[in-house]
Coordinates of C-alpha atoms in Angstrom, one line a residue:
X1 CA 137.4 71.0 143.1
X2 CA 138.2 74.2 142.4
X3 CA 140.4 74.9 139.0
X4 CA 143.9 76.1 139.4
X5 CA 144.6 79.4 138.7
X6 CA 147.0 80.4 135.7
X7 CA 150.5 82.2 136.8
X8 CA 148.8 85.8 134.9
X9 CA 145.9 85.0 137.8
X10 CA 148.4 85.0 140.4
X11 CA 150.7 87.5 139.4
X12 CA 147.5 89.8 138.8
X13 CA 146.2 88.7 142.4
X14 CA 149.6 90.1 143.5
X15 CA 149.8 93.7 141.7
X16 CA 146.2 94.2 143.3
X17 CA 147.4 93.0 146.7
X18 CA 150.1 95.5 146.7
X19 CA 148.3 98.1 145.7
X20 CA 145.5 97.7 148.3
X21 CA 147.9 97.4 150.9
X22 CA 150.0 100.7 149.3
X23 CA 146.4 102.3 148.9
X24 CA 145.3 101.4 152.7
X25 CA 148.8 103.1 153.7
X26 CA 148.3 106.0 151.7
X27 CA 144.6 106.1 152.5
X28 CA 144.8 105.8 156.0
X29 CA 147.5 108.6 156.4
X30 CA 145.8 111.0 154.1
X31 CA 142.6 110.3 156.9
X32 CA 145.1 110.8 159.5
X33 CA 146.4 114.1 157.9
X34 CA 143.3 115.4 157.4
X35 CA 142.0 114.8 161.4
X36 CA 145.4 116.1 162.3
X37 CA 145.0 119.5 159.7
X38 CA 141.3 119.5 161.4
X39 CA 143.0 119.8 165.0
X40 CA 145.3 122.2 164.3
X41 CA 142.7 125.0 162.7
X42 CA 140.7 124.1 165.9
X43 CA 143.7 124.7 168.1
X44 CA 144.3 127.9 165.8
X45 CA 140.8 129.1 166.0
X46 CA 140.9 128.3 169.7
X47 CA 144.4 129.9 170.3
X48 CA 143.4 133.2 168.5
X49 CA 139.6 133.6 170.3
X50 CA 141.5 133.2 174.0
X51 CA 144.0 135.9 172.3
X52 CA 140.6 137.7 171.5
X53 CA 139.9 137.2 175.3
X54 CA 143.1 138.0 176.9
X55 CA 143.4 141.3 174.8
X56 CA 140.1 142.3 175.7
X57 CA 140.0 141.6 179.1
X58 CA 143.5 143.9 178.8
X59 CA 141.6 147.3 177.5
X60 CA 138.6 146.6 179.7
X61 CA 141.1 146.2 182.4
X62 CA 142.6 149.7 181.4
X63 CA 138.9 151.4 181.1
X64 CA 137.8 149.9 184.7
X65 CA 140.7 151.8 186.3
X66 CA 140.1 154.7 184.2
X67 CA 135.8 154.9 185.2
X68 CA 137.1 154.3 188.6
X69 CA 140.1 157.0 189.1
X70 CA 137.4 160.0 188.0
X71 CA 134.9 158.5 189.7
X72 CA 136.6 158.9 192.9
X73 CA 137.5 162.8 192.0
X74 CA 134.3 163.8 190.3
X75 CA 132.2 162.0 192.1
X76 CA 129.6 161.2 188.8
X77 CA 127.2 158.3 189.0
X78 CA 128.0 158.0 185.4
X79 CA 131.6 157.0 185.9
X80 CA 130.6 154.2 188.3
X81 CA 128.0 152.6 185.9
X82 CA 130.7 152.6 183.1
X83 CA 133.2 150.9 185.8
X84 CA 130.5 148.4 186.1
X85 CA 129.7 148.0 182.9
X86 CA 133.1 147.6 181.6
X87 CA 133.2 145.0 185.0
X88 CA 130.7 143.0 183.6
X89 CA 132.5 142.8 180.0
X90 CA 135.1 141.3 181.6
X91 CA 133.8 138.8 183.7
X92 CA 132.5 137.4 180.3
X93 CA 136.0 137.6 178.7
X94 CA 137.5 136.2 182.2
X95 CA 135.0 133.0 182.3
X96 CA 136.2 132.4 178.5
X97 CA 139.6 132.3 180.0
X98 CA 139.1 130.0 182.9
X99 CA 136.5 127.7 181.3
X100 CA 139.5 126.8 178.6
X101 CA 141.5 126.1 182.0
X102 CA 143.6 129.2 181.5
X103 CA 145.3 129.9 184.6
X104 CA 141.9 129.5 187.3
X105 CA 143.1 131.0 190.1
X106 CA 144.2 133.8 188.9
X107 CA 140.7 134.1 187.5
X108 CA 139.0 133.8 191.2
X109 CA 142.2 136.4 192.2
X110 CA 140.8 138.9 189.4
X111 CA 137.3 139.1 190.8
X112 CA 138.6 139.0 194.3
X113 CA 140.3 142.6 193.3
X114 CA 137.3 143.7 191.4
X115 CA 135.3 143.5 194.3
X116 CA 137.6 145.1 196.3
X117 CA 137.5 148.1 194.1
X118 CA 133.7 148.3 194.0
X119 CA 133.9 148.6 197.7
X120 CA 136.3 151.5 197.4
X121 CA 133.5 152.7 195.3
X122 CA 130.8 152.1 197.2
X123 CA 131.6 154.6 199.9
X124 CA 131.3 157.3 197.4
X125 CA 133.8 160.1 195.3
X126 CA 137.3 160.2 198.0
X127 CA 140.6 161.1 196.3
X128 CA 142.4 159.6 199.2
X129 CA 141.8 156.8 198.0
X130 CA 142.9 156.9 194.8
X131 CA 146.1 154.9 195.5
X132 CA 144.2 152.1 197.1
X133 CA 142.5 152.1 193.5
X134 CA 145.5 152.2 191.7
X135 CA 147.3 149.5 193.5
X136 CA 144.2 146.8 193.5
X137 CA 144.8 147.5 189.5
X138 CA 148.5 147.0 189.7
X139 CA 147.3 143.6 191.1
X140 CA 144.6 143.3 188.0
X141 CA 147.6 144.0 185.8
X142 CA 149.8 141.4 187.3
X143 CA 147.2 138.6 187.1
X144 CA 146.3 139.2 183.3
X145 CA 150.3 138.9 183.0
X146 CA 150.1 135.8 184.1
X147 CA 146.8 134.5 182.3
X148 CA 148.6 135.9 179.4
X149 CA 151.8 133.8 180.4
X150 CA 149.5 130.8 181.3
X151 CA 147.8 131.5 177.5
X152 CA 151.2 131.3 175.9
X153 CA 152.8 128.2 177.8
X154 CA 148.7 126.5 177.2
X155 CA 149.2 126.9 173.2
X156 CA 153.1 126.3 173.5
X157 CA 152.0 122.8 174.6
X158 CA 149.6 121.8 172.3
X159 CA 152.1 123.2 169.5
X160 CA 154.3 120.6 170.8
X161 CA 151.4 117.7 171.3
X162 CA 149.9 118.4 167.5
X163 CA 154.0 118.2 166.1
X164 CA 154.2 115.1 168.3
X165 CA 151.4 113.5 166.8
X166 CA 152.7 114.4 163.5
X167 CA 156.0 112.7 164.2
X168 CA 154.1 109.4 165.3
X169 CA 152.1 109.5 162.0
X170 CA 155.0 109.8 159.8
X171 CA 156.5 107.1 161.6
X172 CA 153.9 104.7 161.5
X173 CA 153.3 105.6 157.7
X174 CA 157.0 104.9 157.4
X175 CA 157.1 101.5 159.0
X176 CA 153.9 100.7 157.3
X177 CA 155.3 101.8 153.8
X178 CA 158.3 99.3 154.4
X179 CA 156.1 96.8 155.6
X180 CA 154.4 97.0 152.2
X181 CA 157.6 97.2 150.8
X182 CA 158.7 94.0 152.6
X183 CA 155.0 92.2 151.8
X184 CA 155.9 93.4 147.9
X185 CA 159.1 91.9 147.9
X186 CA 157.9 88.9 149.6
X187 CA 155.3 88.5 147.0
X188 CA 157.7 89.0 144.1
X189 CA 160.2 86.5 145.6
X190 CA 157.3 83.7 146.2
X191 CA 156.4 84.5 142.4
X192 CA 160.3 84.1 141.0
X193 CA 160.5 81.2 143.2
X194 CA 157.3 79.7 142.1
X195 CA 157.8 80.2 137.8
X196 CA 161.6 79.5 138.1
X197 CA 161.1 76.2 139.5
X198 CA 158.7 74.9 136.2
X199 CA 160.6 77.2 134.1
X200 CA 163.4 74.5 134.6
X201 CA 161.3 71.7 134.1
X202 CA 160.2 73.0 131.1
X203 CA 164.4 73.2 130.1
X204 CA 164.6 70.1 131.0
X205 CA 161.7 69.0 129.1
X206 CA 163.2 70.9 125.7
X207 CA 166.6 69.6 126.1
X208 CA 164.8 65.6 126.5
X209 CA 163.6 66.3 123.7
X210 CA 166.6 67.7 121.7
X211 CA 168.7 64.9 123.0
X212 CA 165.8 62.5 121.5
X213 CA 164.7 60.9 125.4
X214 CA 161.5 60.5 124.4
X215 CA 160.6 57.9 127.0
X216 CA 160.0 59.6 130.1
X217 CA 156.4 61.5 130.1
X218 CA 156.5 65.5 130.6
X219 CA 154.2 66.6 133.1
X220 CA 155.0 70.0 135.0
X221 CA 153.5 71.0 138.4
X222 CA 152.6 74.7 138.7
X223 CA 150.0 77.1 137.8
X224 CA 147.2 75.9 135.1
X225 CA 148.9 77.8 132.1
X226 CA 152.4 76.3 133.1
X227 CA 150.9 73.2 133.6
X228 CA 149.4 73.6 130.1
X229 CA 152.8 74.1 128.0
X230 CA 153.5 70.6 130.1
X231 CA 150.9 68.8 128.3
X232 CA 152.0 70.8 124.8
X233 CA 155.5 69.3 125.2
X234 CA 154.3 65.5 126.2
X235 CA 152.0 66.2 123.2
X236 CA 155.1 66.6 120.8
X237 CA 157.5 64.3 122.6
X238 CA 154.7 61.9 121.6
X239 CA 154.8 63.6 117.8
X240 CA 158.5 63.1 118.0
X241 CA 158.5 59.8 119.2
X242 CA 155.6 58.6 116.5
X243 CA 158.2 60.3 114.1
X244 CA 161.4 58.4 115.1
X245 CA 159.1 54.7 115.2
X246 CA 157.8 55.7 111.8
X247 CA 161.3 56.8 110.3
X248 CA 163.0 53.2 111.9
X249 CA 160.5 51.6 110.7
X250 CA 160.9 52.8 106.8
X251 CA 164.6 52.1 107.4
X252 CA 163.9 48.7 108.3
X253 CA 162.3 47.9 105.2
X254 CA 164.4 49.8 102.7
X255 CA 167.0 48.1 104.4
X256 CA 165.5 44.9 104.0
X257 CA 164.9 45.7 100.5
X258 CA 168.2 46.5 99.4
X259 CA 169.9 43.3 101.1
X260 CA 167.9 40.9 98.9
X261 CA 169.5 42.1 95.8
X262 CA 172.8 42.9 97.1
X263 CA 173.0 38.8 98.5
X264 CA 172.4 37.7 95.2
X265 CA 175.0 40.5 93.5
X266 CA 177.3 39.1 96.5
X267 CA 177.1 35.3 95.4
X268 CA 177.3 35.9 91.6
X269 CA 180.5 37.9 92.1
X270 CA 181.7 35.0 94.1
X271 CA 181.0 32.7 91.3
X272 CA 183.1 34.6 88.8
X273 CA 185.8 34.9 91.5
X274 CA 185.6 31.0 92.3
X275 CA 185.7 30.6 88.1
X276 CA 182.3 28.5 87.8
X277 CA 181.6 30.9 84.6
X278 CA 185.0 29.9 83.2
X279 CA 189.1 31.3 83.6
X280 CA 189.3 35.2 84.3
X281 CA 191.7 37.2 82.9
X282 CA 193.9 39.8 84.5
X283 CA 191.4 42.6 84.0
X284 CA 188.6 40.2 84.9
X285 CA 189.8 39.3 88.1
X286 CA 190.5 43.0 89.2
X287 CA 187.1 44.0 87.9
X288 CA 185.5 41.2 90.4
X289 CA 187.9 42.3 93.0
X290 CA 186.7 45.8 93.1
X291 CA 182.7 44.5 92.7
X292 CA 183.4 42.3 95.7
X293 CA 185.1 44.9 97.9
X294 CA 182.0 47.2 96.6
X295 CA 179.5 45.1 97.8
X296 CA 181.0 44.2 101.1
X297 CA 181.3 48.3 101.6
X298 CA 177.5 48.7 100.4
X299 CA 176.7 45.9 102.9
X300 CA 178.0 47.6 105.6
X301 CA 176.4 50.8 104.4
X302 CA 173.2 49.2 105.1
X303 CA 173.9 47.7 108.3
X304 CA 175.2 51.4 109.1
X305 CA 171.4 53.0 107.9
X306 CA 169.9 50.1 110.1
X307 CA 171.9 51.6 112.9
X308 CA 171.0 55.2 112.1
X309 CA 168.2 56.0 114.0
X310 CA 169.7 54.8 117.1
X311 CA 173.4 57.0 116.8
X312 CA 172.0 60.2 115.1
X313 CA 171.4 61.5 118.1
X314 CA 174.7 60.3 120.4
X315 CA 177.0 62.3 119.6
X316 CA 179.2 61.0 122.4
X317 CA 179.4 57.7 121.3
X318 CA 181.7 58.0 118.5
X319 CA 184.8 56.0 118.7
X320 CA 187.4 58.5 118.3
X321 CA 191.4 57.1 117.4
X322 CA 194.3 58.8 115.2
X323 CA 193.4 57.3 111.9
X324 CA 196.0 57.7 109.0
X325 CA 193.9 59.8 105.9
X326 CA 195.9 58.8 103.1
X327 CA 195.5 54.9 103.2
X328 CA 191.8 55.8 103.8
X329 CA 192.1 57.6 100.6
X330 CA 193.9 55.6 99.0
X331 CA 191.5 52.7 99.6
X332 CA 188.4 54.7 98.7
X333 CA 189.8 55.1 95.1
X334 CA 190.7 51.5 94.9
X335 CA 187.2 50.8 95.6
X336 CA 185.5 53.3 93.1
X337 CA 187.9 52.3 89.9
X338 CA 185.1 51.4 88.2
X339 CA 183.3 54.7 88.3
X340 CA 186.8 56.5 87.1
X341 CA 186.9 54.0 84.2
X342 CA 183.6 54.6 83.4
X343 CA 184.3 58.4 83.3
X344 CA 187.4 57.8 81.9
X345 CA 189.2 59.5 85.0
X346 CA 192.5 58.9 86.8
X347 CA 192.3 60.0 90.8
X348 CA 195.6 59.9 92.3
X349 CA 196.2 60.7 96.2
X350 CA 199.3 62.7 97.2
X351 CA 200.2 65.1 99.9
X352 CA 202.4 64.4 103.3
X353 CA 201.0 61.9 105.5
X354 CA 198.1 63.3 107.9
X355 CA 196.6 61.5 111.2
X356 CA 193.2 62.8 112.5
X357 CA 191.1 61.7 115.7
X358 CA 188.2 60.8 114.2
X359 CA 185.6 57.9 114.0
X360 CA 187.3 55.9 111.1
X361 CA 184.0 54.3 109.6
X362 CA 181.7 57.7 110.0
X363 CA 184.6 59.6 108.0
X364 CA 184.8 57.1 105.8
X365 CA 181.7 56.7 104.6
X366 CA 181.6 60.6 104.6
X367 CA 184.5 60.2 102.4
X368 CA 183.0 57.9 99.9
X369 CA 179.5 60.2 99.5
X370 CA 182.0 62.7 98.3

């Protein structure tokens, strides 16, 4: 069987499943960052080589109709080969165009009015037909407007397709950054739930034990370090209750010590009240009075200790009634005459009458200690 892990185990086990999770999150959208910052330099670099194209294909464009123009008035072989060279430049540039699906068919409409200028040329120099030239490159013009148009709306869109996937990343980061949240909060509620609940058995464990209910056994469910202040409170309830069996027990016998001599002080001040040792005087008789009312009162003192270790610790069950302090007084002193004598005091009670709710034998023999 495997041990039960401590609470620090599990609240550890919890720190370091959030921060995986918060990690993955973070991970996984600095990934998806980087292959989006990766797309957009490739669409950049892409964009600005088809620029590259479309410009060039634009001054070629310009030095075709140029080569062409004096070749048709001068008639120089030279002219035409720079037409064709500057042709062939721009099929290259043109390809590069319609391979990255910029505007096709006004690619194939391009060449279709190149070669209808190379057969103007082909019949040799003829200014009259110089406006058939220019007008096949007003056409030329008009297409590379519209692969320039086509070029524009082309990056336009994946502008918007590369912010579009931005948008979707930030908001599945979001909703993955609350769902940690939630998880974290989840986590941290399961963990209050889970210490709160032996938190109160253990204050109900400590309060047992202040109120002196040592009977019951204290175990506590949870993890293995809760679990372990359970068995260090059952330990000193047991301390507690070894304490309490030892402390009644040495009341018992002092107790039982103490009533042996005080039976036999008992009958021998009945003996001088019932006259067996002869007439009392006056003096004599109070004398035994008080010693008789003193040992009665030490009697009951006893049977008080023997009930000690049972009331100590119940408070509530005092018995509580308006008791008049100055006869209580008054009796006291009656009973402790001998002691003033002795000292060769004279205690007299006075004051106005007072009542107090109190237990009348607790307060009493309070009152006596004093």
């Amino acid at each position: 069987m495997l041990p039960r892990p401590s609470f620090r185990q599990l609240l550890l086990a919890a720190f370091m499943l959030v921060a995986l999770l918060l990690g993955g999150v973070a991970l996984r959208g600095q990934l998806a960052l980087e292959a989006l910052l990766d797309k957009a330099r490739d669409d950049a670099g892409r964009t600005l080589a088809l620029n590259g194209h479309a410009e060039r294909l634009d001054e070629l464009a310009l030095a075709m109709e140029r080569a062409a123009r004096q070749f048709l008035v001068l008639g120089d072989s030279t002219l035409r080969q720079r037409f064709r060279r500057s042709a062939d430049d721009a099929e290259i540039h043109l390809r590069a165009l319609a391979e990255a699906g910029v505007a096709p068919d006004a690619a194939a409409d391009w060449r279709g009015q190149r070669r209808a200028v190379e057969r103007l040329l082909a019949d040799g120099p003829d200014p009259s037909r110089d406006a058939a030239v220019v007008q096949a490159f007003g056409e030329i013009v008009e297409l590379q407007a519209r692969l320039t148009e086509r070029l524009r709306a082309q990056t336009e869109a994946r502008n918007r397709a590369l912010q579009g996937e931005i948008e979707a990343l930030r908001l599945a980061l979001g909703r993955q950054w609350a769902g940690a949240g939630v998880l974290g909060l989840v986590l941290a509620l399961g963990l209050a739930v889970g210490l709160a609940r032996p938190l109160r058995r253990v204050e109900q464990a400590i309060v047992a034990l202040g109120e002196n209910r040592l009977e019951d056994r204290i175990e506590i469910p949870g993890p293995s370090d809760v679990r372990q202040i359970g068995r260090r409170l059952d330990w000193l309830r047991l301390r507690l209750a070894g304490q309490d069996a030892d402390k009644a027990r040495f009341l018992r016998h002092v107790s039982h010590e103490l009533k042996t001599p005080l039976a036999a002080l008992r009958e021998g001040v009945a003996l001088l009240q019932d006259g067996v040792a002869g007439p009392l005087s006056a003096d004599q008789r109070e004398v035994s009075r008080i010693l008789a009312d003193n040992t009665a009162a030490l009697q009951r003192r006893i049977e008080d200790l023997l009930s000690f270790n049972a009331t100590a610790f119940a408070a509530e069950r005092l018995v509580r009634r308006p008791v008049a302090l100055a006869p209580l007084l008054h009796e006291l002193v009656s009973e402790q005459q001998l002691q003033w004598r002795a000292k060769g005091l004279q205690v007299r009670v006075g004051g106005d009458e007072a009542t107090a709710d109190v237990d009348a034998a607790l307060l009493r023999t309070a009152l006596a200690n004093l």
